[in-house]
Amino acid sequence: MHDPFPFPPPSLLTHLTTPLANALSLPTLSLHIHELLLATLVYHLICRYISPYVSSKLFPRIYPALSARTRLNWDVHVVSLSQSLLINTLALWVMWMDEERGRMGWEERVWGYTGADGMIQGFAAGYFLWDLIVCAGNVGVFGWGLLAHAVAALVVFSLGFRPFVNFYGPTFILYELSSPFLNFHWFFDKLHMTGSRPQWYNGMFLLSSFFCCRLLWGTYQSIRVSQDVWAALHYDPLTRSSKAVFEPEAGSADIMRFAGDYPMPAWLAIVYLSSNVVLNTLNFYWFGKMIETIKKRFVESKEQKGARKREGKEEGVMVEGLMDSSTLITEIAEDEEDVQFGGEDIMYDGDVEDKLTMESSILDGKSTIHVEKTEVRRRKG
């Protein structure tokens, strides 16, 4: 199947990319460089401009009050949500429409190339390039695990331009089927819906989709690609069959046009399979962390909260910066208890009138508060 993207790469861009592509032994990179760069640019624009603008309009009391660190995390989640919806749709469509995929043997799956699979490689590599740039520049925010994931994913999908296991590009990108639920789970927390029924349902979809598409499907496809790479690593042209990929069926003669003499250097197998192991290991690790997180949201609960109340201890948090007034009032009043704000006792028993009195006492008509190392305490017992 040819590349369905409606625009070919600009000749100037192809001309500039070809020397780099040849030096890196990535001959199909110049055919999809426009898709890679377009994806990187679009995701940058979403993170830098579109997400802040749209989020401020949709959530005017929440998004502007977030810290700079949390706003960056929010914008990255918006990009992740956008990318996962786009790439999953494209990958499923290619796997459904590309009839050549069903006729491929292991040799074609390893060394073959189709334009449609190359397009998936281009858009996926563009996202992971953007992801690598963001993670490398903000390691303190996202951590070394996500940086390792970005590096491994970019390496794996870039090798598709060799072309190498180009067939598996759409296959492994389906890991992203769980990403929309992961992003929604994070957004529920920031929208003060932690522990809500919608978050519970979303959490069940998240665990189910992550387990199915990353652990089951991902592990199965990792075994398949390992078998194909092992066969290619031990490929002997003197004992090969006279058919298979070397005499392709009518209409698929261009699948092997970049394969050359079908070499399989050991370093290529090691790099690819090692990156694959890293990604799968992170998937199992993250699945365990997600179970812990969802337990904390929903299983922790009434008994523990009741125990904390009986202990009669105070809980406090230090806040600093410009805060949206309605957000602060909601945080103070959500437990319907006595509150001490900046040394002043504020009584609140859950009534709307009392909440308005509390707002007036604290805010004095202001829509925002500048807080400098002020401790907000909920007094229990």
mmCIF file of C-alpha atoms in Angstrom:
data_model
loop_
_atom_site.group_PDB
_atom_site.id
_atom_site.type_symbol
_atom_site.label_atom_id
_atom_site.label_comp_id
_atom_site.label_asym_id
_atom_site.label_seq_id
_atom_site.Cartn_x
_atom_site.Cartn_y
_atom_site.Cartn_z
ATOM 1 C CA MET A 1 0.000 0.000 0.000
ATOM 2 C CA HIS A 2 1.402 3.368 -1.000
ATOM 3 C CA ASP A 3 1.708 6.297 1.394
ATOM 4 C CA PRO A 4 -1.855 7.670 1.738
ATOM 5 C CA PHE A 5 -0.673 11.067 3.003
ATOM 6 C CA PRO A 6 -1.974 13.532 0.383
ATOM 7 C CA PHE A 7 1.220 15.596 0.099
ATOM 8 C CA PRO A 8 4.602 14.283 -1.100
ATOM 9 C CA PRO A 9 7.791 15.482 0.586
ATOM 10 C CA PRO A 10 9.040 18.817 -0.837
ATOM 11 C CA SER A 11 11.917 18.243 -3.225
ATOM 12 C CA LEU A 12 14.174 20.678 -1.346
ATOM 13 C CA LEU A 13 13.527 18.920 1.962
ATOM 14 C CA THR A 14 14.185 15.556 0.345
ATOM 15 C CA HIS A 15 17.415 16.861 -1.169
ATOM 16 C CA LEU A 16 18.605 18.185 2.207
ATOM 17 C CA THR A 17 17.650 14.994 4.057
ATOM 18 C CA THR A 18 19.117 12.443 1.643
ATOM 19 C CA PRO A 19 22.797 12.825 2.734
ATOM 20 C CA LEU A 20 21.817 12.351 6.402
ATOM 21 C CA ALA A 21 19.549 9.441 5.521
ATOM 22 C CA ASN A 22 22.336 7.753 3.551
ATOM 23 C CA ALA A 23 24.873 8.344 6.321
ATOM 24 C CA LEU A 24 22.544 6.728 8.878
ATOM 25 C CA SER A 25 21.521 3.940 6.466
ATOM 26 C CA LEU A 26 17.896 5.100 6.634
ATOM 27 C CA PRO A 27 17.013 5.332 2.920
ATOM 28 C CA THR A 28 13.241 5.752 3.409
ATOM 29 C CA LEU A 29 13.660 8.647 5.861
ATOM 30 C CA SER A 30 13.723 11.151 2.998
ATOM 31 C CA LEU A 31 10.349 9.794 1.802
ATOM 32 C CA HIS A 32 8.685 10.533 5.151
ATOM 33 C CA ILE A 33 10.733 13.403 6.555
ATOM 34 C CA HIS A 34 7.862 15.832 5.935
ATOM 35 C CA GLU A 35 5.513 13.691 8.026
ATOM 36 C CA LEU A 36 8.074 13.398 10.834
ATOM 37 C CA LEU A 37 8.767 17.130 10.973
ATOM 38 C CA LEU A 38 5.091 18.024 10.580
ATOM 39 C CA ALA A 39 4.178 15.834 13.544
ATOM 40 C CA THR A 40 6.954 17.341 15.686
ATOM 41 C CA LEU A 41 5.863 20.874 14.779
ATOM 42 C CA VAL A 42 2.162 20.219 15.376
ATOM 43 C CA TYR A 43 2.794 18.669 18.794
ATOM 44 C CA HIS A 44 5.026 21.600 19.737
ATOM 45 C CA LEU A 45 2.292 24.064 18.741
ATOM 46 C CA ILE A 46 -0.312 22.120 20.718
ATOM 47 C CA CYS A 47 1.874 22.084 23.832
ATOM 48 C CA ARG A 48 3.133 25.652 23.582
ATOM 49 C CA TYR A 49 0.091 27.558 22.314
ATOM 50 C CA ILE A 50 -3.091 25.565 21.633
ATOM 51 C CA SER A 51 -3.358 23.699 24.934
ATOM 52 C CA PRO A 52 -2.745 26.782 27.146
ATOM 53 C CA TYR A 53 -5.304 28.820 25.173
ATOM 54 C CA VAL A 54 -8.038 26.178 24.996
ATOM 55 C CA SER A 55 -7.487 24.970 28.568
ATOM 56 C CA SER A 56 -7.750 28.525 29.922
ATOM 57 C CA LYS A 57 -11.047 28.980 28.082
ATOM 58 C CA LEU A 58 -12.524 25.629 29.142
ATOM 59 C CA PHE A 59 -11.259 25.691 32.742
ATOM 60 C CA PRO A 60 -10.725 29.366 33.634
ATOM 61 C CA ARG A 61 -10.690 28.730 37.388
ATOM 62 C CA ILE A 62 -8.428 25.698 37.368
ATOM 63 C CA TYR A 63 -5.796 25.871 34.614
ATOM 64 C CA PRO A 64 -4.474 29.414 35.327
ATOM 65 C CA ALA A 65 -4.158 28.579 39.037
ATOM 66 C CA LEU A 66 -1.882 25.595 38.400
ATOM 67 C CA SER A 67 1.827 25.880 39.072
ATOM 68 C CA ALA A 68 4.172 26.196 36.090
ATOM 69 C CA ARG A 69 5.278 22.590 36.581
ATOM 70 C CA THR A 70 1.705 21.276 36.617
ATOM 71 C CA ARG A 71 0.701 23.409 33.625
ATOM 72 C CA LEU A 72 3.565 21.883 31.642
ATOM 73 C CA ASN A 73 2.392 18.432 32.688
ATOM 74 C CA TRP A 74 -1.168 19.355 31.684
ATOM 75 C CA ASP A 75 -0.056 20.544 28.233
ATOM 76 C CA VAL A 76 2.020 17.395 27.696
ATOM 77 C CA HIS A 77 -1.021 15.279 28.551
ATOM 78 C CA VAL A 78 -3.058 17.221 25.988
ATOM 79 C CA VAL A 79 -0.414 16.423 23.368
ATOM 80 C CA SER A 80 -0.348 12.768 24.403
ATOM 81 C CA LEU A 81 -4.139 12.580 24.151
ATOM 82 C CA SER A 82 -4.133 14.198 20.699
ATOM 83 C CA GLN A 83 -1.322 11.984 19.429
ATOM 84 C CA SER A 84 -2.828 8.741 20.711
ATOM 85 C CA LEU A 85 -6.200 9.443 19.106
ATOM 86 C CA LEU A 86 -4.570 10.306 15.769
ATOM 87 C CA ILE A 87 -1.961 7.533 15.568
ATOM 88 C CA ASN A 88 -4.318 4.796 16.758
ATOM 89 C CA THR A 89 -6.855 5.750 14.110
ATOM 90 C CA LEU A 90 -4.215 5.781 11.383
ATOM 91 C CA ALA A 91 -2.608 2.499 12.506
ATOM 92 C CA LEU A 92 -5.895 0.613 12.694
ATOM 93 C CA TRP A 93 -6.927 1.976 9.304
ATOM 94 C CA VAL A 94 -3.616 0.916 7.692
ATOM 95 C CA MET A 95 -3.754 -2.555 9.240
ATOM 96 C CA TRP A 96 -7.311 -2.957 7.966
ATOM 97 C CA MET A 97 -6.788 -1.560 4.461
ATOM 98 C CA ASP A 98 -3.269 -2.736 3.585
ATOM 99 C CA GLU A 99 -3.895 -6.135 2.015
ATOM 100 C CA GLU A 100 -0.180 -6.663 1.359
ATOM 101 C CA ARG A 101 0.447 -7.062 5.091
ATOM 102 C CA GLY A 102 -1.530 -10.300 5.176
ATOM 103 C CA ARG A 103 0.648 -11.884 2.486
ATOM 104 C CA MET A 104 4.002 -11.100 4.075
ATOM 105 C CA GLY A 105 6.383 -13.810 5.248
ATOM 106 C CA TRP A 106 9.054 -13.275 7.882
ATOM 107 C CA GLU A 107 11.493 -11.877 5.309
ATOM 108 C CA GLU A 108 9.049 -9.203 4.198
ATOM 109 C CA ARG A 109 8.166 -8.396 7.784
ATOM 110 C CA VAL A 110 11.844 -7.823 8.518
ATOM 111 C CA TRP A 111 13.173 -6.163 5.346
ATOM 112 C CA GLY A 112 10.021 -5.130 3.463
ATOM 113 C CA TYR A 113 8.624 -1.638 3.052
ATOM 114 C CA THR A 114 5.229 -0.154 2.249
ATOM 115 C CA GLY A 115 4.431 3.547 2.059
ATOM 116 C CA ALA A 116 1.503 3.203 4.463
ATOM 117 C CA ASP A 117 3.656 1.603 7.158
ATOM 118 C CA GLY A 118 6.298 4.263 6.469
ATOM 119 C CA MET A 119 3.716 6.971 7.125
ATOM 120 C CA ILE A 120 2.953 5.453 10.542
ATOM 121 C CA GLN A 121 6.690 5.343 11.233
ATOM 122 C CA GLY A 122 6.982 9.018 10.250
ATOM 123 C CA PHE A 123 4.180 10.313 12.462
ATOM 124 C CA ALA A 124 5.229 8.094 15.380
ATOM 125 C CA ALA A 125 8.894 9.115 15.120
ATOM 126 C CA GLY A 126 7.814 12.771 14.997
ATOM 127 C CA TYR A 127 5.948 12.403 18.270
ATOM 128 C CA PHE A 128 8.776 10.558 20.003
ATOM 129 C CA LEU A 129 11.272 13.156 18.768
ATOM 130 C CA TRP A 130 9.121 15.871 20.348
ATOM 131 C CA ASP A 131 8.734 13.718 23.478
ATOM 132 C CA LEU A 132 12.509 13.247 23.724
ATOM 133 C CA ILE A 133 13.116 17.006 23.464
ATOM 134 C CA VAL A 134 10.563 17.773 26.191
ATOM 135 C CA CYS A 135 11.728 14.995 28.537
ATOM 136 C CA ALA A 136 15.410 15.861 28.087
ATOM 137 C CA GLY A 137 14.707 19.505 28.888
ATOM 138 C CA ASN A 138 12.556 18.698 31.925
ATOM 139 C CA VAL A 139 14.053 15.608 33.542
ATOM 140 C CA GLY A 140 13.184 16.981 36.960
ATOM 141 C CA VAL A 141 9.502 17.013 36.009
ATOM 142 C CA PHE A 142 9.129 13.796 34.025
ATOM 143 C CA GLY A 143 11.933 11.640 35.420
ATOM 144 C CA TRP A 144 14.528 9.322 33.918
ATOM 145 C CA GLY A 145 11.983 6.589 33.199
ATOM 146 C CA LEU A 146 10.062 8.684 30.678
ATOM 147 C CA LEU A 147 13.334 9.890 29.164
ATOM 148 C CA ALA A 148 14.433 6.268 28.685
ATOM 149 C CA HIS A 149 11.044 5.499 27.143
ATOM 150 C CA ALA A 150 11.389 8.403 24.694
ATOM 151 C CA VAL A 151 14.893 7.337 23.641
ATOM 152 C CA ALA A 152 13.963 3.678 23.205
ATOM 153 C CA ALA A 153 10.765 4.476 21.311
ATOM 154 C CA LEU A 154 12.522 6.917 18.963
ATOM 155 C CA VAL A 155 15.259 4.363 18.243
ATOM 156 C CA VAL A 156 12.747 1.591 17.562
ATOM 157 C CA PHE A 157 10.605 3.650 15.191
ATOM 158 C CA SER A 158 13.558 5.304 13.450
ATOM 159 C CA LEU A 159 14.937 1.900 12.494
ATOM 160 C CA GLY A 160 11.800 1.462 10.431
ATOM 161 C CA PHE A 161 13.352 3.868 7.912
ATOM 162 C CA ARG A 162 16.223 1.425 7.281
ATOM 163 C CA PRO A 163 13.741 -0.214 6.477
ATOM 164 C CA PHE A 164 13.822 -2.721 9.298
ATOM 165 C CA VAL A 165 10.696 -4.429 10.715
ATOM 166 C CA ASN A 166 8.684 -1.703 9.002
ATOM 167 C CA PHE A 167 5.754 -4.113 9.216
ATOM 168 C CA TYR A 168 5.680 -3.815 13.021
ATOM 169 C CA GLY A 169 5.318 -0.028 13.093
ATOM 170 C CA PRO A 170 1.488 -0.019 13.163
ATOM 171 C CA THR A 171 1.546 -3.156 15.327
ATOM 172 C CA PHE A 172 3.529 -1.669 18.213
ATOM 173 C CA ILE A 173 2.017 1.804 18.002
ATOM 174 C CA LEU A 174 -1.219 0.197 19.209
ATOM 175 C CA TYR A 175 0.368 0.393 22.651
ATOM 176 C CA GLU A 176 -1.139 3.877 22.552
ATOM 177 C CA LEU A 177 -4.698 2.506 22.752
ATOM 178 C CA SER A 178 -4.472 2.828 26.538
ATOM 179 C CA SER A 179 -3.114 6.389 26.468
ATOM 180 C CA PRO A 180 -6.460 8.261 26.211
ATOM 181 C CA PHE A 181 -7.689 6.610 29.427
ATOM 182 C CA LEU A 182 -4.372 7.330 31.134
ATOM 183 C CA ASN A 183 -4.615 11.005 30.215
ATOM 184 C CA PHE A 184 -8.254 11.272 31.303
ATOM 185 C CA HIS A 185 -7.351 9.703 34.655
ATOM 186 C CA TRP A 186 -4.751 12.412 35.193
ATOM 187 C CA PHE A 187 -7.151 15.181 34.145
ATOM 188 C CA PHE A 188 -9.819 13.939 36.596
ATOM 189 C CA ASP A 189 -7.361 14.548 39.437
ATOM 190 C CA LYS A 190 -6.664 18.107 38.333
ATOM 191 C CA LEU A 191 -10.382 18.834 37.826
ATOM 192 C CA HIS A 192 -11.090 17.921 41.485
ATOM 193 C CA MET A 193 -12.833 14.685 40.474
ATOM 194 C CA THR A 194 -10.498 12.342 42.330
ATOM 195 C CA GLY A 195 -12.400 9.297 43.532
ATOM 196 C CA SER A 196 -15.472 10.193 41.476
ATOM 197 C CA ARG A 197 -17.572 7.629 39.637
ATOM 198 C CA PRO A 198 -16.374 8.819 36.185
ATOM 199 C CA GLN A 199 -12.768 8.380 37.292
ATOM 200 C CA TRP A 200 -13.577 4.914 38.586
ATOM 201 C CA TYR A 201 -15.062 3.818 35.257
ATOM 202 C CA ASN A 202 -12.176 5.405 33.391
ATOM 203 C CA GLY A 203 -9.717 3.634 35.699
ATOM 204 C CA MET A 204 -11.251 0.267 34.868
ATOM 205 C CA PHE A 205 -10.984 1.008 31.143
ATOM 206 C CA LEU A 206 -7.401 2.152 31.690
ATOM 207 C CA LEU A 207 -6.307 -1.029 33.446
ATOM 208 C CA SER A 208 -8.155 -3.253 30.980
ATOM 209 C CA SER A 209 -6.822 -1.525 27.866
ATOM 210 C CA PHE A 210 -3.280 -1.265 29.258
ATOM 211 C CA PHE A 211 -3.235 -4.937 30.194
ATOM 212 C CA CYS A 212 -4.658 -6.059 26.843
ATOM 213 C CA CYS A 213 -2.818 -3.838 24.380
ATOM 214 C CA ARG A 214 0.535 -3.442 26.163
ATOM 215 C CA LEU A 215 1.039 -6.564 28.246
ATOM 216 C CA LEU A 216 -0.848 -9.208 26.250
ATOM 217 C CA TRP A 217 -0.704 -7.836 22.705
ATOM 218 C CA GLY A 218 2.677 -6.176 23.226
ATOM 219 C CA THR A 219 4.329 -9.264 24.708
ATOM 220 C CA TYR A 220 2.900 -11.502 21.981
ATOM 221 C CA GLN A 221 4.106 -9.174 19.210
ATOM 222 C CA SER A 222 7.500 -8.846 20.909
ATOM 223 C CA ILE A 223 7.851 -12.624 20.752
ATOM 224 C CA ARG A 224 6.879 -12.581 17.075
ATOM 225 C CA VAL A 225 9.321 -9.847 16.145
ATOM 226 C CA SER A 226 12.064 -11.587 18.137
ATOM 227 C CA GLN A 227 11.426 -14.766 16.158
ATOM 228 C CA ASP A 228 11.574 -12.849 12.867
ATOM 229 C CA VAL A 229 14.775 -11.033 13.865
ATOM 230 C CA TRP A 230 16.327 -14.320 15.014
ATOM 231 C CA ALA A 231 15.478 -15.907 11.664
ATOM 232 C CA ALA A 232 16.972 -12.918 9.835
ATOM 233 C CA LEU A 233 20.091 -13.022 11.973
ATOM 234 C CA HIS A 234 20.632 -16.638 10.896
ATOM 235 C CA TYR A 235 19.563 -16.086 7.300
ATOM 236 C CA ASP A 236 21.551 -18.118 4.764
ATOM 237 C CA PRO A 237 20.990 -17.118 1.098
ATOM 238 C CA LEU A 238 22.243 -20.538 -0.063
ATOM 239 C CA THR A 239 19.436 -22.396 1.692
ATOM 240 C CA ARG A 240 16.578 -19.966 1.143
ATOM 241 C CA SER A 241 13.452 -20.983 -0.717
ATOM 242 C CA SER A 242 13.095 -19.876 -4.330
ATOM 243 C CA LYS A 243 9.767 -18.235 -3.525
ATOM 244 C CA ALA A 244 8.626 -16.224 -0.490
ATOM 245 C CA VAL A 245 9.502 -12.546 -0.620
ATOM 246 C CA PHE A 246 12.050 -12.847 -3.391
ATOM 247 C CA GLU A 247 9.332 -13.556 -5.941
ATOM 248 C CA PRO A 248 6.497 -11.365 -4.632
ATOM 249 C CA GLU A 249 2.974 -11.602 -5.908
ATOM 250 C CA ALA A 250 1.770 -9.222 -8.589
ATOM 251 C CA GLY A 251 1.298 -5.705 -7.288
ATOM 252 C CA SER A 252 3.756 -6.061 -4.375
ATOM 253 C CA ALA A 253 7.036 -6.075 -6.290
ATOM 254 C CA ASP A 254 8.171 -2.841 -4.669
ATOM 255 C CA ILE A 255 7.967 -4.189 -1.105
ATOM 256 C CA MET A 256 11.589 -5.344 -1.129
ATOM 257 C CA ARG A 257 13.077 -2.546 -3.210
ATOM 258 C CA PHE A 258 15.117 -1.167 -0.295
ATOM 259 C CA ALA A 259 16.224 -4.549 1.063
ATOM 260 C CA GLY A 260 19.479 -4.860 -0.879
ATOM 261 C CA ASP A 261 21.297 -8.091 -0.048
ATOM 262 C CA TYR A 262 19.242 -8.651 3.114
ATOM 263 C CA PRO A 263 22.091 -8.233 5.611
ATOM 264 C CA MET A 264 21.408 -8.571 9.320
ATOM 265 C CA PRO A 265 24.244 -7.097 11.403
ATOM 266 C CA ALA A 266 24.311 -8.319 14.969
ATOM 267 C CA TRP A 267 24.330 -4.776 16.403
ATOM 268 C CA LEU A 268 21.005 -4.029 14.703
ATOM 269 C CA ALA A 269 19.337 -7.037 16.270
ATOM 270 C CA ILE A 270 20.828 -6.198 19.675
ATOM 271 C CA VAL A 271 19.793 -2.510 19.569
ATOM 272 C CA TYR A 272 16.264 -3.239 18.404
ATOM 273 C CA LEU A 273 15.556 -6.127 20.758
ATOM 274 C CA SER A 274 17.176 -4.311 23.700
ATOM 275 C CA SER A 275 14.964 -1.268 23.100
ATOM 276 C CA ASN A 276 11.980 -3.566 22.850
ATOM 277 C CA VAL A 277 12.884 -5.179 26.190
ATOM 278 C CA VAL A 278 13.217 -1.725 27.800
ATOM 279 C CA LEU A 279 9.765 -0.703 26.575
ATOM 280 C CA ASN A 280 8.131 -3.935 27.731
ATOM 281 C CA THR A 281 9.837 -3.761 31.119
ATOM 282 C CA LEU A 282 8.575 -0.207 31.590
ATOM 283 C CA ASN A 283 5.069 -1.337 30.623
ATOM 284 C CA PHE A 284 5.013 -3.986 33.359
ATOM 285 C CA TYR A 285 6.461 -1.504 35.861
ATOM 286 C CA TRP A 286 3.909 1.170 34.977
ATOM 287 C CA PHE A 287 1.051 -1.322 35.170
ATOM 288 C CA GLY A 288 2.002 -2.033 38.774
ATOM 289 C CA LYS A 289 2.227 1.684 39.527
ATOM 290 C CA MET A 290 -1.211 2.282 37.993
ATOM 291 C CA ILE A 291 -2.749 -0.394 40.201
ATOM 292 C CA GLU A 292 -1.185 1.290 43.244
ATOM 293 C CA THR A 293 -2.466 4.694 42.123
ATOM 294 C CA ILE A 294 -6.025 3.499 41.553
ATOM 295 C CA LYS A 295 -6.013 1.719 44.909
ATOM 296 C CA LYS A 296 -4.936 4.952 46.565
ATOM 297 C CA ARG A 297 -7.800 6.770 44.839
ATOM 298 C CA PHE A 298 -10.593 4.339 45.616
ATOM 299 C CA VAL A 299 -9.587 1.718 48.150
ATOM 300 C CA GLU A 300 -8.058 4.032 50.769
ATOM 301 C CA SER A 301 -11.034 5.406 52.217
ATOM 302 C CA LYS A 302 -13.714 5.705 54.769
ATOM 303 C CA GLU A 303 -12.047 3.602 57.461
ATOM 304 C CA GLN A 304 -8.743 5.448 57.104
ATOM 305 C CA LYS A 305 -10.408 8.855 56.971
ATOM 306 C CA GLY A 306 -12.415 7.982 60.051
ATOM 307 C CA ALA A 307 -9.268 6.888 61.843
ATOM 308 C CA ARG A 308 -7.572 10.170 61.026
ATOM 309 C CA LYS A 309 -10.538 12.114 62.385
ATOM 310 C CA ARG A 310 -10.482 10.146 65.648
ATOM 311 C CA GLU A 311 -6.806 10.877 66.088
ATOM 312 C CA GLY A 312 -7.646 14.587 66.268
ATOM 313 C CA LYS A 313 -4.539 15.588 64.398
ATOM 314 C CA GLU A 314 -4.179 18.583 62.141
ATOM 315 C CA GLU A 315 -3.263 18.302 58.521
ATOM 316 C CA GLY A 316 -1.570 21.210 56.764
ATOM 317 C CA VAL A 317 -0.123 22.176 53.432
ATOM 318 C CA MET A 318 2.088 25.107 52.508
ATOM 319 C CA VAL A 319 0.912 27.075 49.514
ATOM 320 C CA GLU A 320 2.574 29.966 47.752
ATOM 321 C CA GLY A 321 1.820 32.071 44.695
ATOM 322 C CA LEU A 322 -1.251 33.517 42.988
ATOM 323 C CA MET A 323 -4.280 31.286 43.597
ATOM 324 C CA ASP A 324 -7.773 31.390 42.131
ATOM 325 C CA SER A 325 -10.116 32.293 44.966
ATOM 326 C CA SER A 326 -12.848 29.787 44.144
ATOM 327 C CA THR A 327 -10.296 26.985 43.969
ATOM 328 C CA LEU A 328 -8.919 27.903 47.402
ATOM 329 C CA ILE A 329 -12.371 28.136 48.978
ATOM 330 C CA THR A 330 -13.321 24.755 47.525
ATOM 331 C CA GLU A 331 -10.129 23.192 48.898
ATOM 332 C CA ILE A 332 -10.780 24.677 52.353
ATOM 333 C CA ALA A 333 -14.467 23.854 52.530
ATOM 334 C CA GLU A 334 -14.620 20.420 50.887
ATOM 335 C CA ASP A 335 -14.346 18.567 54.219
ATOM 336 C CA GLU A 336 -16.912 20.836 55.925
ATOM 337 C CA GLU A 337 -14.757 21.437 58.989
ATOM 338 C CA ASP A 338 -13.299 24.311 61.016
ATOM 339 C CA VAL A 339 -10.472 26.033 59.194
ATOM 340 C CA GLN A 340 -7.610 28.270 60.219
ATOM 341 C CA PHE A 341 -6.390 30.582 57.458
ATOM 342 C CA GLY A 342 -3.396 32.814 58.124
ATOM 343 C CA GLY A 343 -3.997 32.702 61.877
ATOM 344 C CA GLU A 344 -7.720 33.606 61.612
ATOM 345 C CA ASP A 345 -10.360 31.047 62.642
ATOM 346 C CA ILE A 346 -13.042 30.533 59.982
ATOM 347 C CA MET A 347 -16.119 28.513 60.879
ATOM 348 C CA TYR A 348 -17.873 26.502 58.154
ATOM 349 C CA ASP A 349 -20.552 23.868 58.655
ATOM 350 C CA GLY A 350 -21.506 23.138 55.047
ATOM 351 C CA ASP A 351 -24.263 25.715 54.548
ATOM 352 C CA VAL A 352 -24.196 27.906 51.466
ATOM 353 C CA GLU A 353 -24.713 31.031 53.540
ATOM 354 C CA ASP A 354 -21.804 30.155 55.809
ATOM 355 C CA LYS A 355 -19.611 29.500 52.785
ATOM 356 C CA LEU A 356 -20.458 32.941 51.408
ATOM 357 C CA THR A 357 -19.593 34.466 54.784
ATOM 358 C CA MET A 358 -16.296 32.575 54.771
ATOM 359 C CA GLU A 359 -15.529 33.753 51.238
ATOM 360 C CA SER A 360 -16.245 37.360 52.243
ATOM 361 C CA SER A 361 -14.100 37.079 55.359
ATOM 362 C CA ILE A 362 -11.111 35.607 53.528
ATOM 363 C CA LEU A 363 -11.280 37.298 50.151
ATOM 364 C CA ASP A 364 -12.805 40.700 50.810
ATOM 365 C CA GLY A 365 -14.261 40.693 47.283
ATOM 366 C CA LYS A 366 -11.040 39.673 45.508
ATOM 367 C CA SER A 367 -11.060 37.096 42.696
ATOM 368 C CA THR A 368 -7.511 35.955 43.402
ATOM 369 C CA ILE A 369 -5.213 35.819 46.437
ATOM 370 C CA HIS A 370 -1.455 36.263 46.532
ATOM 371 C CA VAL A 371 -0.299 33.698 49.060
ATOM 372 C CA GLU A 372 3.204 33.841 50.510
ATOM 373 C CA LYS A 373 4.099 30.781 52.541
ATOM 374 C CA THR A 374 0.678 30.627 54.165
ATOM 375 C CA GLU A 375 -0.358 27.429 55.915
ATOM 376 C CA VAL A 376 -3.891 26.177 55.349
ATOM 377 C CA ARG A 377 -4.938 23.725 58.044
ATOM 378 C CA ARG A 378 -7.930 21.447 58.462
ATOM 379 C CA ARG A 379 -8.405 20.842 62.179
ATOM 380 C CA LYS A 380 -9.848 17.431 62.979
ATOM 381 C CA GLY A 381 -11.304 16.270 66.281
#
